[in-house]
Structures are given as C-alpha cells and as structure tokens.
Amino acid sequence: MALVELNNVSKTLGNKKILDSISLTIEAGEVKIIMGPSGCGKTTLLRCLAKLDKPDSGDILFHQKNIHDKNFNTLEFRKKVGFVFQNYALYRHLNVTDNITLALRKVFNMSPARARDKALDELEKLGMAPHSKKYPSQLSGGQQQRVALSRALATDPEVIVFDEPTSALDPLMTCEVGSLIGSLHGRKVTILCVTHDVRLAEQLSDRVTFLNHGRIAAEGSFKQLSSSGSDADIRRFFGGE
Ligand SMILES: Nc1ncnc2c1ncn2[C@@H]1O[C@H](COP(=O)(O)OP(=O)(O)O)[C@@H](O)[C@H]1O
Ligand SMILES: [Mg+2]
C-alpha cells in the first residue's frame, strides 16, 4: 500500500504553473528519486508534500489520509516525516547536539537527558560524535549534511525527504553522502530524494522519475532515460547526446 500518494497536484505561483497535475506514489520501504533541472518544480513539490504549501488542486495522501482534511493530525504527520532541506537548515547559533535535541525536546517531549543520549547515539552512527560540541560554521559541508541527517534520523521517521542533499558538496563528498543515504535503507526508512545530481541519483536507485516543466516527463531506468527517444531535454540531462 502506498505510504504517500499525490493525485493530480497542481500549483501556480505568480502567473506560472509550477506543478502541472503531478501524480505519483511512494511505497513503504522504497527509495524514490525525482530528478529534474533547476527550476522544474522539485522544491515546490516537496513544500506541498511537507504541508508548508497548499496545492491549488489535487490531493496528497499520507497513509491514505488527505493531509488537508480537517481532522488530519498534522503534528503526528510532522513527527513521521523527516526533512533534510537544501543547505541543511541547521541553526547557526546552536551547537551540533542542540541542533538535534531541540525538536526531540520540544516536539517529542523527551527529557533533556534522553534527547542528549539519542542525539549522541545518532551522531555516533554517522561518525560525528567527536564534533558534537561544535557549531555549524566550524564544520565542512559534508559534516553539516551528516548533522542534518542525524537530526532527521533521531526522530525515527517513517520517511525522510531530501531536497538536493549534495548540491553544496564536491564529488567525493557527494559519493559519501550518497552511501549514507543508501545505508538508511537498512533501517527500513522510506526515502524520497529530489535532485538534479545524476551521479547521486544513479548511486541511490536504478529507477528515477523525471520532472520537467512541472510535469512528470518520464519514469524508468537510467539506461532507458538516457536513450529516451523523443525527448531532447531528457537525453541532454542524462548525457545521452
Ligand atoms: N514564491 C514563488 N513565487 C513565484 N515563483 C516561484 C516561487 N517559488 C518558486 N518559484 C518559481 O517556481 C519554479 C520552480 O521552483 P522550484 O520548485 O524551487 O524548482 P527546483 O527546486 O526544481 O529548482 C522556478 O521557476 C521558481 O522561480
Ligand atoms: Mg530546489
């Protein structure tokens, strides 16, 4: 059964149709990759999915429940869906541990001691324990991404949503963060990742959904897409010409 379902989701911003009747499903346990060039609507799609933005039309279902229904439990929804936004969105004035414990204390009502244990446990798993007292500005891009990931994982979400997780990283770090995200699969987390990074997408999944001009332009394996007959945009994007 689908964990997340989008049915004909459309969104206009200004006078531009950013999302044009998007339908897709994310199955529990899946690693779903949505690729597309800059400006094609990826972040807008995620903002709608996170209920930070409302589509003009169409439905978004989480466990078969419409996220805009009057009696939908948004707090529970936010607890179950972890987001790792572009550029990590760490609090610059909080150290690494406090970046992770904040939501655990405020949203999950954990005691400070338990939140701290949980944060250190997650940091340890990603090799970041030695940096627990540092501030974001004292860390490299790859390290900040690990902190953002630890923060998302600490809440034990059902699904983690990534927006361009490697956009600020060099190729080596991209590869490393790619393996980290791939390894989450072993923790039974469902993953949705939007990216324009072909290399990352290829590392994470053998199937991708290609978004272009607010529409799903194609869905398939890399091989299929890079030789995608009629659509020059897709062929160019995947380096097929
Ligand atoms: N608040 C807004 N008002 C008007 N246009 C916007 C707004 N936010 C984004 N856009 C436009 O919507 C398009 C899609 O943006 P976005 O979803 O951020 O794309 P992506 O994440 O794929 O790069 C872009 O052309 C962008 O300029
Ligand atoms: Mg974006």
mmCIF file of C-alpha atoms in Angstrom, residues 19 34-47 163-164 194-196 211:
data_model
loop_
_atom_site.group_PDB
_atom_site.id
_atom_site.type_symbol
_atom_site.label_atom_id
_atom_site.label_comp_id
_atom_site.label_asym_id
_atom_site.label_seq_id
_atom_site.Cartn_x
_atom_site.Cartn_y
_atom_site.Cartn_z
ATOM 1 C CA LEU A 19 3.291 21.911 -10.792
ATOM 2 C CA ILE A 34 12.821 12.517 -8.533
ATOM 3 C CA MET A 35 15.216 14.245 -10.899
ATOM 4 C CA GLY A 36 14.908 17.325 -12.966
ATOM 5 C CA PRO A 37 16.699 20.508 -13.984
ATOM 6 C CA SER A 38 16.842 23.570 -11.730
ATOM 7 C CA GLY A 39 13.562 25.433 -11.667
ATOM 8 C CA CYS A 40 11.440 22.462 -12.741
ATOM 9 C CA GLY A 41 9.428 22.492 -9.501
ATOM 10 C CA LYS A 42 11.187 19.978 -7.216
ATOM 11 C CA THR A 43 11.305 22.131 -4.098
ATOM 12 C CA THR A 44 7.743 23.325 -4.685
ATOM 13 C CA LEU A 45 6.652 19.696 -4.864
ATOM 14 C CA LEU A 46 8.389 18.922 -1.558
ATOM 15 C CA ARG A 47 6.930 22.015 0.099
ATOM 16 C CA ASP A 163 15.995 18.241 -1.182
ATOM 17 C CA GLU A 164 19.230 18.328 -3.200
ATOM 18 C CA VAL A 194 14.821 15.162 -5.250
ATOM 19 C CA THR A 195 17.993 16.145 -7.013
ATOM 20 C CA HIS A 196 19.468 17.422 -10.236
ATOM 21 C CA LEU A 211 10.280 16.050 -13.684
#
